[in-house]
């Protein structure tokens, strides 16, 4: 049997042993795995991360950072660590067993804790990502999302993680190896992707397979990719839609539940090792492999071919050959894609960036035929309809009595008059009555109130509706956090109703300012509690010199300008 067809070591116990182990594990302390840890654990257990037999201990961790090797000398470029909170780790003893549970509470594995330590995350960022710039998604995750303490130790697999989507497309390394053996595929070139496939990708993958006389494994990542990427459900539908444009007898599509780090060159070496474990003999590396986008100054984090250079150095040791490609561009004169370095500088070429594609989808503009397949665009348009058909949130903020609710109601009515999308008003008073009735006005309670409003608005936005929020929302940081949650799904339009305290107090419709001045209401915004003025709202309304109708009309025109609504002619 060929080496790449032989089974690879998995870390699962046999079903007989695992029943007893599961009963025992129910008495261990439990750690609820994060989505990223679930991805890592699956690949540790099924051999995708071979030779790892668990989460790295401190010695392996330092060795991976410094030398890209485990302490036994094996090549391993990315630290796979079990990050936990200080609180959780404080009572743990070395040698203790911990049950690792998924989001539903199922025990997937146990770990015997051999090491726990406080990592130097800045050092890790510098070594792995070559930067500490938090615009790098990997750095951002490391510094802001991961637990403070790392645990290391061997893992025992008790249960295979369940996936309910695209079941027939999910293969473990051993299932792929078996398939390759059955099909008589000796050489397999793998294509790693986190994007929908367009014509250039098809050209590239077909050319790679042809050049090395290999079969092709399209191996997209469906675990965690770069924030803002097209979701994997849509992507897999896109891949399936064009699978018939590949030769059936030499191409297969399989999904890998990997959590990417976007670490460019180091990540390329890691991807190579993972594909080797999945039985592949060749691996495609194009321009800017696993690149994280631009840094804080607008420059690329890694040079476009750094990943190819590093991979080449280690290719023999990884045990997989690189099939490298330069950037492909479309040459109308030839009617096909060509590597950019093979062209005369005066020849006309065409290309469409990811940003430009999104713009065309958002504006509902045509995407040229040379760029993509109608089947792929149809799927993308379903998920990314034009902005005028997507959900969005209008978020009013301002002092009590500034006019937020009155204007919000006027806008609500106008949007309902136009029709097309469901509109929901989350007014400060209404929310306080229904959603946050137990909360007071401390900073903590105000933040919780706003985050709840943000959560509901993000759900409405995600599902294609319009959410109009009108709380005081006095704190910038909380408003930013709501903005970040919502912009994953649709636009966020912040409107500062900038009525001065003097006018609000003069109006004093509810009589609350008077009570606040008398000290009968504590922590009243503007009087005895802060209001942080928004620095860059999408719109600032001067209600002192404009009527409610005028303010509402301004907002409607702004929404039209942003492409969020369309006036019918
Ligand atoms: S916050 O800070 O965003 O959570 O406040 P919000 O939920 O929007 O407040 C809703 C209404 O509560 C009334 N109210 C107070 N406001 C500010 N500070 C204190 N201490 C307070 N106590 C009661 C106030 O009338 C708010 O209504 P609006 O619609 O803003 O006038």
Coordinates of C-alpha atoms and ligand atoms in Angstrom, one line a residue:
X1 CA 0.0 0.0 0.0
X2 CA 1.3 3.5 -0.8
X3 CA 2.4 5.5 2.2
X4 CA -0.3 8.2 1.6
X5 CA -3.0 5.5 1.5
X6 CA -2.1 3.9 4.8
X7 CA -4.2 4.9 7.8
X8 CA -2.9 7.7 10.0
X9 CA -3.0 7.5 13.8
X10 CA -6.2 8.8 15.4
X11 CA -6.6 9.6 19.1
X12 CA -10.0 8.1 19.6
X13 CA -10.7 5.3 22.1
X14 CA -12.5 2.2 20.8
X15 CA -16.3 2.5 21.4
X16 CA -16.0 -0.2 24.2
X17 CA -13.4 1.7 26.1
X18 CA -14.9 5.1 25.5
X19 CA -18.1 4.2 27.2
X20 CA -16.3 3.6 30.5
X21 CA -14.0 6.6 29.9
X22 CA -17.1 8.8 29.3
X23 CA -18.6 7.7 32.6
X24 CA -15.4 8.5 34.4
X25 CA -15.0 11.8 32.6
X26 CA -18.4 13.0 33.8
X27 CA -16.7 13.3 37.3
X28 CA -13.8 15.5 36.0
X29 CA -13.7 19.2 36.0
X30 CA -15.1 20.5 32.7
X31 CA -13.9 23.0 30.2
X32 CA -16.4 24.3 27.7
X33 CA -14.5 24.5 24.4
X34 CA -14.5 27.6 22.4
X35 CA -15.5 27.3 18.7
X36 CA -11.8 27.6 17.7
X37 CA -10.8 24.9 20.2
X38 CA -13.5 22.6 18.9
X39 CA -11.9 22.9 15.4
X40 CA -8.4 22.3 16.7
X41 CA -9.5 19.4 18.8
X42 CA -11.2 17.6 15.9
X43 CA -8.0 17.8 13.8
X44 CA -5.9 16.7 16.8
X45 CA -8.2 13.7 17.3
X46 CA -8.6 12.6 13.7
X47 CA -4.9 12.8 12.8
X48 CA -5.2 16.0 10.7
X49 CA -2.7 17.7 13.1
X50 CA -0.4 14.6 13.3
X51 CA 2.2 14.3 15.0
X52 CA 0.4 16.3 17.8
X53 CA -1.1 14.1 20.4
X54 CA -2.7 16.9 22.3
X55 CA -2.4 20.6 23.1
X56 CA 1.2 21.8 23.2
X57 CA 2.9 22.0 26.6
X58 CA 5.1 24.9 27.5
X59 CA 8.3 23.4 26.1
X60 CA 6.8 22.5 22.8
X61 CA 5.1 25.9 22.7
X62 CA 8.4 27.8 23.1
X63 CA 10.1 25.5 20.6
X64 CA 7.4 26.1 18.0
X65 CA 7.6 29.8 18.5
X66 CA 11.4 29.9 18.3
X67 CA 12.2 27.1 15.8
X68 CA 8.9 26.1 14.2
X69 CA 9.6 22.7 15.7
X70 CA 8.2 20.5 18.5
X71 CA 10.8 19.7 21.2
X72 CA 11.4 16.3 19.5
X73 CA 12.5 18.2 16.4
X74 CA 9.4 17.6 14.3
X75 CA 8.4 20.5 12.0
X76 CA 5.3 22.3 13.5
X77 CA 4.8 26.0 12.8
X78 CA 1.6 27.1 14.6
X79 CA 1.1 26.9 18.4
X80 CA -2.0 24.7 19.1
X81 CA -2.8 25.6 22.7
X82 CA -5.7 25.2 25.0
X83 CA -6.3 28.8 26.3
X84 CA -8.5 29.1 29.4
X85 CA -9.4 31.8 32.0
X86 CA -7.3 32.5 35.0
X87 CA -10.3 31.6 37.2
X88 CA -10.6 28.1 35.6
X89 CA -6.9 27.4 35.7
X90 CA -6.3 28.6 39.3
X91 CA -7.7 25.4 40.9
X92 CA -6.3 23.0 38.4
X93 CA -3.4 20.7 39.4
X94 CA -0.8 19.3 37.1
X95 CA -1.6 15.7 36.3
X96 CA -5.4 16.4 36.7
X97 CA -7.8 15.2 34.0
X98 CA -10.2 17.7 32.4
X99 CA -13.3 16.9 30.4
X100 CA -13.5 18.9 27.2
X101 CA -17.1 19.7 26.3
X102 CA -18.6 21.1 23.1
X103 CA -21.2 23.9 23.0
X104 CA -24.0 21.4 23.8
X105 CA -22.2 20.0 26.8
X106 CA -21.1 16.7 25.1
X107 CA -17.7 15.4 26.3
X108 CA -15.6 15.1 23.2
X109 CA -12.3 14.3 24.8
X110 CA -10.3 14.5 28.0
X111 CA -6.9 16.1 28.5
X112 CA -4.4 15.2 31.2
X113 CA -3.0 18.6 32.1
X114 CA 0.8 18.4 32.0
X115 CA 1.5 22.1 31.9
X116 CA -0.2 25.4 32.7
X117 CA 1.5 28.7 32.1
X118 CA 1.0 32.4 31.5
X119 CA 2.2 32.9 27.9
X120 CA 3.9 36.0 26.5
X121 CA 1.3 36.8 23.9
X122 CA 3.2 39.6 22.4
X123 CA 6.2 37.3 21.8
X124 CA 3.8 34.8 20.3
X125 CA 2.3 37.4 18.0
X126 CA 5.8 38.6 16.8
X127 CA 7.0 35.0 16.2
X128 CA 3.9 33.6 14.5
X129 CA 2.5 36.6 12.8
X130 CA 5.6 38.8 12.5
X131 CA 3.6 41.7 14.0
X132 CA 1.7 42.8 17.0
X133 CA -0.6 45.0 14.9
X134 CA -4.2 44.2 16.0
X135 CA -5.6 44.8 12.6
X136 CA -4.1 41.4 11.8
X137 CA -7.1 39.1 12.6
X138 CA -4.8 36.4 14.1
X139 CA -3.1 38.9 16.4
X140 CA -6.5 40.5 17.3
X141 CA -7.8 37.0 18.3
X142 CA -4.7 36.2 20.3
X143 CA -4.6 39.5 22.2
X144 CA -8.3 40.1 22.7
X145 CA -10.2 36.9 22.5
X146 CA -8.0 34.1 23.8
X147 CA -7.8 33.0 27.4
X148 CA -4.9 34.3 29.6
X149 CA -3.6 30.9 30.6
X150 CA -2.5 28.0 28.4
X151 CA -3.0 24.3 29.3
X152 CA -1.0 21.6 27.6
X153 CA -1.3 17.8 27.7
X154 CA -2.2 14.6 25.9
X155 CA -5.8 14.3 24.6
X156 CA -7.9 11.1 24.6
X157 CA -10.7 11.3 22.0
X158 CA -14.1 10.0 23.3
X159 CA -16.6 11.3 20.7
X160 CA -16.3 12.5 17.1
X161 CA -17.6 16.0 16.7
X162 CA -21.0 16.0 15.0
X163 CA -21.7 18.1 11.9
X164 CA -25.2 18.4 10.6
X165 CA -24.4 20.3 7.5
X166 CA -22.9 18.9 4.2
X167 CA -22.3 15.5 5.9
X168 CA -21.4 13.8 2.6
X169 CA -18.6 16.3 2.0
X170 CA -16.9 15.9 5.4
X171 CA -14.1 13.4 5.4
X172 CA -11.5 12.7 8.0
X173 CA -7.8 12.2 6.9
X174 CA -8.3 8.4 7.0
X175 CA -11.5 8.5 5.0
X176 CA -9.8 10.5 2.3
X177 CA -6.8 8.2 2.3
X178 CA -9.1 5.2 2.0
X179 CA -10.9 7.0 -0.9
X180 CA -7.7 7.7 -2.7
X181 CA -6.7 4.1 -2.3
X182 CA -10.0 2.8 -3.6
X183 CA -9.9 5.2 -6.6
X184 CA -6.2 4.3 -7.4
X185 CA -5.2 7.9 -6.9
X186 CA -1.5 8.0 -6.3
X187 CA -0.8 11.6 -6.8
X188 CA -3.2 14.1 -5.3
X189 CA -2.8 17.9 -5.4
X190 CA -4.8 19.8 -2.7
X191 CA -6.3 23.2 -3.1
X192 CA -6.9 25.1 0.1
X193 CA -9.5 27.9 0.0
X194 CA -11.6 30.2 2.1
X195 CA -13.3 31.9 -0.8
X196 CA -15.8 31.0 -3.5
X197 CA -14.2 29.6 -6.6
X198 CA -14.3 31.9 -9.7
X199 CA -12.9 31.2 -13.1
X200 CA -9.3 32.1 -12.2
X201 CA -9.4 29.5 -9.4
X202 CA -10.7 26.9 -11.8
X203 CA -8.0 27.6 -14.3
X204 CA -5.4 27.4 -11.6
X205 CA -6.6 24.2 -10.0
X206 CA -7.0 22.5 -13.4
X207 CA -3.6 23.6 -14.5
X208 CA -2.0 22.4 -11.3
X209 CA -3.5 19.0 -11.6
X210 CA -2.5 18.8 -15.3
X211 CA 1.1 20.0 -14.7
X212 CA 1.9 17.4 -12.2
X213 CA -0.3 14.7 -13.6
X214 CA -2.2 14.4 -10.4
X215 CA -5.8 14.1 -9.2
X216 CA -7.4 17.2 -7.5
X217 CA -8.7 17.6 -4.0
X218 CA -10.6 20.8 -3.6
X219 CA -10.2 21.2 0.2
X220 CA -12.0 24.3 1.5
X221 CA -11.8 25.4 5.1
X222 CA -15.2 25.5 6.8
X223 CA -14.0 26.0 10.4
X224 CA -13.0 29.6 11.1
X225 CA -11.7 31.8 8.4
X226 CA -11.0 35.6 8.2
X227 CA -13.8 37.7 9.8
X228 CA -16.0 39.1 7.1
X229 CA -15.5 36.1 4.7
X230 CA -18.5 34.7 2.9
X231 CA -20.1 32.1 5.3
X232 CA -19.2 28.5 4.6
X233 CA -22.8 27.5 3.8
X234 CA -22.9 29.8 0.9
X235 CA -19.4 28.9 -0.2
X236 CA -20.0 25.1 -0.2
X237 CA -23.1 25.7 -2.3
X238 CA -20.9 27.7 -4.7
X239 CA -18.3 24.8 -4.8
X240 CA -21.0 22.3 -5.4
X241 CA -22.6 24.4 -8.1
X242 CA -19.5 24.2 -10.3
X243 CA -18.2 20.8 -9.5
X244 CA -19.4 19.5 -12.8
X245 CA -16.9 21.9 -14.5
X246 CA -14.1 19.6 -13.3
X247 CA -13.4 16.1 -14.6
X248 CA -15.3 13.8 -12.3
X249 CA -12.9 10.9 -12.5
X250 CA -10.0 12.9 -11.1
X251 CA -11.5 15.6 -8.8
X252 CA -13.1 15.5 -5.4
X253 CA -14.5 18.1 -3.0
X254 CA -14.0 17.6 0.8
X255 CA -14.4 20.1 3.7
X256 CA -11.9 20.6 6.4
X257 CA -13.0 21.9 9.8
X258 CA -9.8 24.0 10.3
X259 CA -9.6 27.2 12.3
X260 CA -7.3 29.4 10.2
X261 CA -4.9 31.9 11.9
X262 CA -4.1 33.9 8.7
X263 CA -0.4 33.6 9.5
X264 CA 0.8 33.8 5.9
X265 CA 4.1 31.9 5.4
X266 CA 4.0 29.9 8.7
X267 CA 0.3 29.0 7.9
X268 CA 1.3 27.8 4.5
X269 CA 3.7 25.3 6.0
X270 CA 1.0 24.2 8.5
X271 CA -1.5 23.8 5.6
X272 CA 1.0 21.6 3.9
X273 CA 1.4 19.3 6.9
X274 CA -2.4 19.1 7.3
X275 CA -2.8 18.1 3.6
X276 CA 0.0 15.6 3.9
X277 CA -1.9 14.1 6.8
X278 CA -5.0 13.9 4.6
X279 CA -3.1 11.8 2.1
X280 CA -2.1 14.5 -0.5
X281 CA 1.2 14.5 -2.3
X282 CA 1.1 18.0 -3.8
X283 CA -0.2 21.4 -2.5
X284 CA -1.0 24.5 -4.4
X285 CA 0.4 27.8 -3.2
X286 CA -0.6 31.0 -5.0
X287 CA -0.1 34.7 -4.3
X288 CA -0.4 35.8 -0.7
X289 CA -1.4 32.4 0.8
X290 CA -3.4 32.7 4.0
X291 CA -2.8 36.5 3.9
X292 CA -4.6 38.6 6.5
X293 CA -5.1 41.7 4.4
X294 CA -3.7 45.1 5.1
X295 CA -2.0 46.4 8.2
X296 CA -2.8 49.6 10.1
X297 CA -0.9 51.7 7.5
X298 CA -2.5 50.0 4.5
X299 CA 0.4 47.8 3.6
X300 CA 0.3 44.0 3.1
X301 CA 1.5 42.1 6.2
X302 CA 3.5 39.6 4.1
X303 CA 5.2 39.9 0.7
X304 CA 3.0 38.2 -1.9
X305 CA 5.4 35.2 -2.4
X306 CA 6.8 34.8 1.1
X307 CA 4.6 31.8 1.7
X308 CA 6.0 30.1 -1.4
X309 CA 9.6 30.8 -0.3
X310 CA 9.1 29.4 3.2
X311 CA 7.2 26.4 2.0
X312 CA 10.0 25.6 -0.5
X313 CA 12.5 25.5 2.3
X314 CA 10.5 22.9 4.2
X315 CA 8.8 21.0 1.3
X316 CA 10.9 17.9 1.6
X317 CA 10.5 17.7 5.4
X318 CA 6.7 18.2 5.1
X319 CA 6.7 15.4 2.6
X320 CA 4.5 17.3 0.1
X321 CA 5.5 19.0 -3.1
X322 CA 4.5 22.6 -3.7
X323 CA 2.8 23.6 -7.0
X324 CA 3.3 27.3 -7.1
X325 CA 1.5 29.9 -9.0
X326 CA 2.0 33.6 -9.7
X327 CA -1.0 35.9 -9.7
X328 CA -3.4 35.1 -12.6
X329 CA -4.9 37.9 -14.6
X330 CA -7.4 37.8 -17.4
X331 CA -6.1 38.6 -20.9
X332 CA -9.0 39.6 -23.2
X333 CA -6.7 39.2 -26.2
X334 CA -6.2 35.5 -25.5
X335 CA -9.6 35.0 -23.9
X336 CA -8.0 33.4 -20.9
X337 CA -6.1 33.8 -17.6
X338 CA -2.3 34.0 -17.6
X339 CA 0.3 34.3 -14.8
X340 CA 1.1 38.0 -14.6
X341 CA 4.9 37.3 -14.8
X342 CA 4.5 35.7 -18.3
X343 CA 3.0 38.8 -19.9
X344 CA 4.4 41.8 -21.7
X345 CA 3.8 45.0 -19.6
X346 CA 1.9 46.6 -22.5
X347 CA -0.7 43.8 -22.9
X348 CA -4.2 44.7 -21.6
X349 CA -5.2 42.6 -18.6
X350 CA -8.3 42.6 -16.4
X351 CA -8.9 41.6 -12.8
X352 CA -11.6 42.2 -10.1
X353 CA -10.6 42.4 -6.5
X354 CA -12.7 40.9 -3.6
X355 CA -13.7 44.4 -2.6
X356 CA -14.8 45.3 -6.1
X357 CA -16.8 42.0 -6.3
X358 CA -18.6 42.9 -3.1
X359 CA -19.3 46.4 -4.3
X360 CA -20.9 45.0 -7.5
X361 CA -23.0 42.5 -5.4
X362 CA -24.1 45.2 -3.0
X363 CA -25.1 47.6 -5.7
X364 CA -26.7 44.8 -7.8
X365 CA -24.4 45.5 -10.7
X366 CA -23.4 42.9 -13.3
X367 CA -20.2 40.9 -12.8
X368 CA -18.5 40.1 -16.1
X369 CA -18.7 36.6 -17.4
X370 CA -14.9 36.2 -17.7
X371 CA -14.6 36.6 -14.0
X372 CA -17.0 34.0 -12.6
X373 CA -19.7 31.4 -13.3
X374 CA -23.4 32.3 -13.4
X375 CA -24.0 29.4 -10.9
X376 CA -21.6 30.9 -8.4
X377 CA -22.9 34.4 -8.8
X378 CA -26.5 33.2 -8.3
X379 CA -25.5 31.7 -5.0
X380 CA -23.6 34.8 -3.9
X381 CA -26.4 37.1 -4.8
X382 CA -28.8 35.0 -2.6
X383 CA -26.6 35.6 0.4
X384 CA -25.3 39.0 -0.5
X385 CA -28.3 40.8 -2.1
X386 CA -27.9 44.5 -3.0
X387 CA -27.8 46.8 0.1
X388 CA -31.3 48.1 -0.7
X389 CA -32.6 44.6 0.0
X390 CA -30.5 43.8 3.1
X391 CA -31.1 44.5 6.7
X392 CA -29.7 47.4 8.6
X393 CA -29.8 49.3 11.9
X394 CA -30.5 52.9 12.6
X395 CA -29.1 53.7 16.0
X396 CA -30.2 57.0 17.6
X397 CA -28.2 58.3 20.6
X398 CA -28.7 61.5 22.6
X399 CA -29.8 62.9 25.9
X400 CA -33.1 62.1 27.5
X401 CA -35.7 64.4 25.9
X402 CA -33.5 65.2 22.9
X403 CA -36.2 64.0 20.5
X404 CA -34.8 60.5 19.7
X405 CA -38.1 58.7 20.1
X406 CA -40.2 61.3 18.2
X407 CA -37.8 61.3 15.2
X408 CA -37.4 57.5 15.4
X409 CA -41.2 57.2 15.2
X410 CA -41.4 59.5 12.2
X411 CA -38.7 57.5 10.4
X412 CA -40.4 54.3 11.3
X413 CA -43.7 55.5 9.7
X414 CA -41.9 56.7 6.6
X415 CA -40.1 53.4 6.1
X416 CA -43.4 51.5 6.6
X417 CA -45.0 53.7 4.0
X418 CA -42.3 52.8 1.6
X419 CA -42.7 49.1 2.4
X420 CA -40.4 46.2 1.3
X421 CA -38.8 45.2 4.6
X422 CA -40.1 44.6 8.2
X423 CA -39.2 47.5 10.5
X424 CA -38.9 47.2 14.3
X425 CA -38.6 50.1 16.8
X426 CA -36.5 49.4 19.9
X427 CA -37.2 52.7 21.8
X428 CA -35.4 53.3 25.1
X429 CA -38.6 53.4 27.2
X430 CA -40.1 50.3 25.4
X431 CA -36.9 48.3 25.9
X432 CA -36.7 49.3 29.6
X433 CA -40.3 48.1 30.0
X434 CA -40.0 44.8 28.2
X435 CA -36.4 43.6 27.8
X436 CA -34.5 45.3 30.6
X437 CA -37.2 45.8 33.3
X438 CA -34.8 44.6 36.1
X439 CA -32.0 47.1 35.1
X440 CA -31.2 50.4 36.7
X441 CA -29.0 53.2 35.5
X442 CA -25.5 52.3 36.7
X443 CA -22.8 52.1 34.1
X444 CA -22.9 48.3 34.2
X445 CA -26.7 48.2 33.8
X446 CA -26.7 50.8 31.0
X447 CA -24.1 48.8 29.1
X448 CA -26.0 45.6 29.5
X449 CA -29.2 47.4 28.3
X450 CA -27.4 48.7 25.2
X451 CA -25.8 45.3 24.4
X452 CA -29.2 43.6 24.7
X453 CA -30.6 46.2 22.2
X454 CA -27.6 45.6 20.0
X455 CA -28.1 41.8 20.1
X456 CA -31.8 42.1 19.1
X457 CA -30.9 44.7 16.4
X458 CA -28.2 42.4 15.0
X459 CA -30.7 39.5 14.8
X460 CA -33.2 41.7 12.9
X461 CA -30.4 43.0 10.6
X462 CA -29.2 39.5 10.0
X463 CA -32.6 38.4 8.9
X464 CA -33.1 41.2 6.5
X465 CA -35.2 43.7 8.6
X466 CA -34.7 47.3 9.7
X467 CA -34.0 47.9 13.4
X468 CA -34.5 51.4 14.7
X469 CA -33.0 51.8 18.2
X470 CA -33.5 54.9 20.3
X471 CA -31.7 54.6 23.7
X472 CA -29.6 57.3 25.3
X473 CA -26.5 55.0 24.9
X474 CA -24.1 57.4 26.7
X475 CA -20.9 55.4 26.3
X476 CA -18.8 55.4 23.1
X477 CA -17.2 52.0 23.8
X478 CA -20.5 50.3 24.1
X479 CA -21.9 52.0 21.0
X480 CA -18.8 50.8 19.1
X481 CA -19.2 47.3 20.4
X482 CA -22.9 47.3 19.1
X483 CA -21.7 48.7 15.8
X484 CA -19.1 45.9 15.4
X485 CA -21.7 43.2 16.2
X486 CA -24.2 44.6 13.7
X487 CA -21.8 45.3 10.8
X488 CA -21.1 41.6 10.5
X489 CA -24.7 41.4 9.1
X490 CA -25.5 44.7 7.6
X491 CA -25.1 48.5 7.8
X492 CA -25.1 50.5 11.0
X493 CA -26.3 54.1 10.8
X494 CA -25.5 56.0 14.0
X495 CA -27.5 59.2 14.4
X496 CA -26.6 61.7 17.1
X497 CA -29.5 63.7 18.2
X498 CA -27.5 66.6 19.4
X499 CA -30.1 68.7 21.3
X500 CA -28.2 70.6 24.1
X501 CA -28.8 69.8 27.8
X502 CA -30.1 73.4 28.2
X503 CA -32.9 72.7 25.7
X504 CA -33.7 69.2 26.9
X505 CA -34.0 70.5 30.4
X506 CA -36.1 73.4 29.3
X507 CA -38.5 71.0 27.5
X508 CA -38.4 68.5 30.4
X509 CA -41.4 66.6 28.9
X510 CA -41.4 63.9 31.6
X511 CA -40.4 66.2 34.4
X512 CA -37.3 64.0 35.1
X513 CA -34.7 66.8 34.8
X514 CA -36.5 68.7 37.6
X515 CA -36.4 65.6 39.8
X516 CA -32.7 65.0 38.8
X517 CA -31.8 68.6 39.8
X518 CA -33.5 68.1 43.1
X519 CA -31.4 64.9 43.6
X520 CA -34.5 62.8 43.6
X521 CA -33.3 60.8 40.6
X522 CA -29.7 59.7 40.9
X523 CA -27.2 59.3 38.1
X524 CA -29.2 61.2 35.5
X525 CA -27.5 61.5 32.2
X526 CA -26.3 65.0 31.5
X527 CA -26.9 66.1 35.1
X528 CA -25.2 63.6 37.4
X529 CA -24.0 61.0 34.9
X530 CA -21.8 61.3 31.7
X531 CA -22.8 61.4 28.1
X532 CA -20.0 60.8 25.6
X533 CA -20.6 62.7 22.4
X534 CA -20.2 60.4 19.3
X535 CA -17.2 61.5 17.3
X536 CA -18.1 60.2 13.9
X537 CA -21.8 59.4 13.6
X538 CA -23.2 58.8 10.2
X539 CA -25.5 61.8 10.8
X540 CA -25.7 64.5 13.5
X541 CA -29.1 66.1 13.9
X542 CA -29.6 69.7 15.0
X543 CA -33.1 69.5 16.4
X544 CA -33.1 73.0 17.7
X545 CA -33.3 74.5 14.2
X546 CA -35.3 71.8 12.4
X547 CA -38.7 70.3 12.7
X548 CA -39.3 66.6 13.2
X549 CA -40.3 66.2 9.6
X550 CA -37.2 67.9 8.4
X551 CA -35.0 65.6 10.6
X552 CA -36.8 62.5 9.4
X553 CA -36.5 63.5 5.8
X554 CA -32.7 64.1 6.3
X555 CA -32.4 60.6 7.6
X556 CA -34.3 59.1 4.7
X557 CA -32.1 61.0 2.2
X558 CA -29.0 59.7 4.1
X559 CA -30.3 56.1 3.9
X560 CA -30.8 56.6 0.2
X561 CA -27.3 58.0 -0.3
X562 CA -25.9 55.0 1.6
X563 CA -27.7 52.7 -0.9
X564 CA -29.9 51.2 2.0
X565 CA -33.2 52.3 0.5
X566 CA -34.2 53.0 -3.1
X567 CA -36.9 55.5 -4.1
X568 CA -39.2 54.1 -6.7
X569 CA -39.7 56.4 -9.7
Ligands
LIG1 S1 -29.4 54.0 28.7 O1 -28.4 54.8 29.4 O2 -29.2 54.1 27.2 O3 -29.5 52.6 29.2 O4 -30.8 54.7 29.0 P1 -32.2 54.4 28.3 O5 -32.6 53.0 28.5 O6 -32.3 54.9 26.9 O7 -33.2 55.3 29.2 C1 -34.6 55.3 28.9 C2 -35.3 56.3 29.7 O8 -35.1 56.2 31.1 C3 -35.4 57.5 31.7 N1 -34.5 57.6 32.8 C4 -33.2 58.0 32.8 N2 -32.4 58.5 31.9 C5 -31.1 58.7 32.2 N3 -30.6 58.6 33.4 C6 -31.4 58.2 34.4 N4 -30.9 58.1 35.7 C7 -32.8 57.9 34.2 N5 -33.8 57.4 34.9 C8 -34.9 57.2 34.1 C9 -35.3 58.5 30.6 O9 -36.5 59.2 30.5 C10 -35.0 57.7 29.3 O10 -35.9 58.1 28.3 P2 -35.6 59.0 27.0 O11 -36.4 58.4 26.0 O12 -34.1 59.0 26.7 O13 -36.0 60.4 27.4

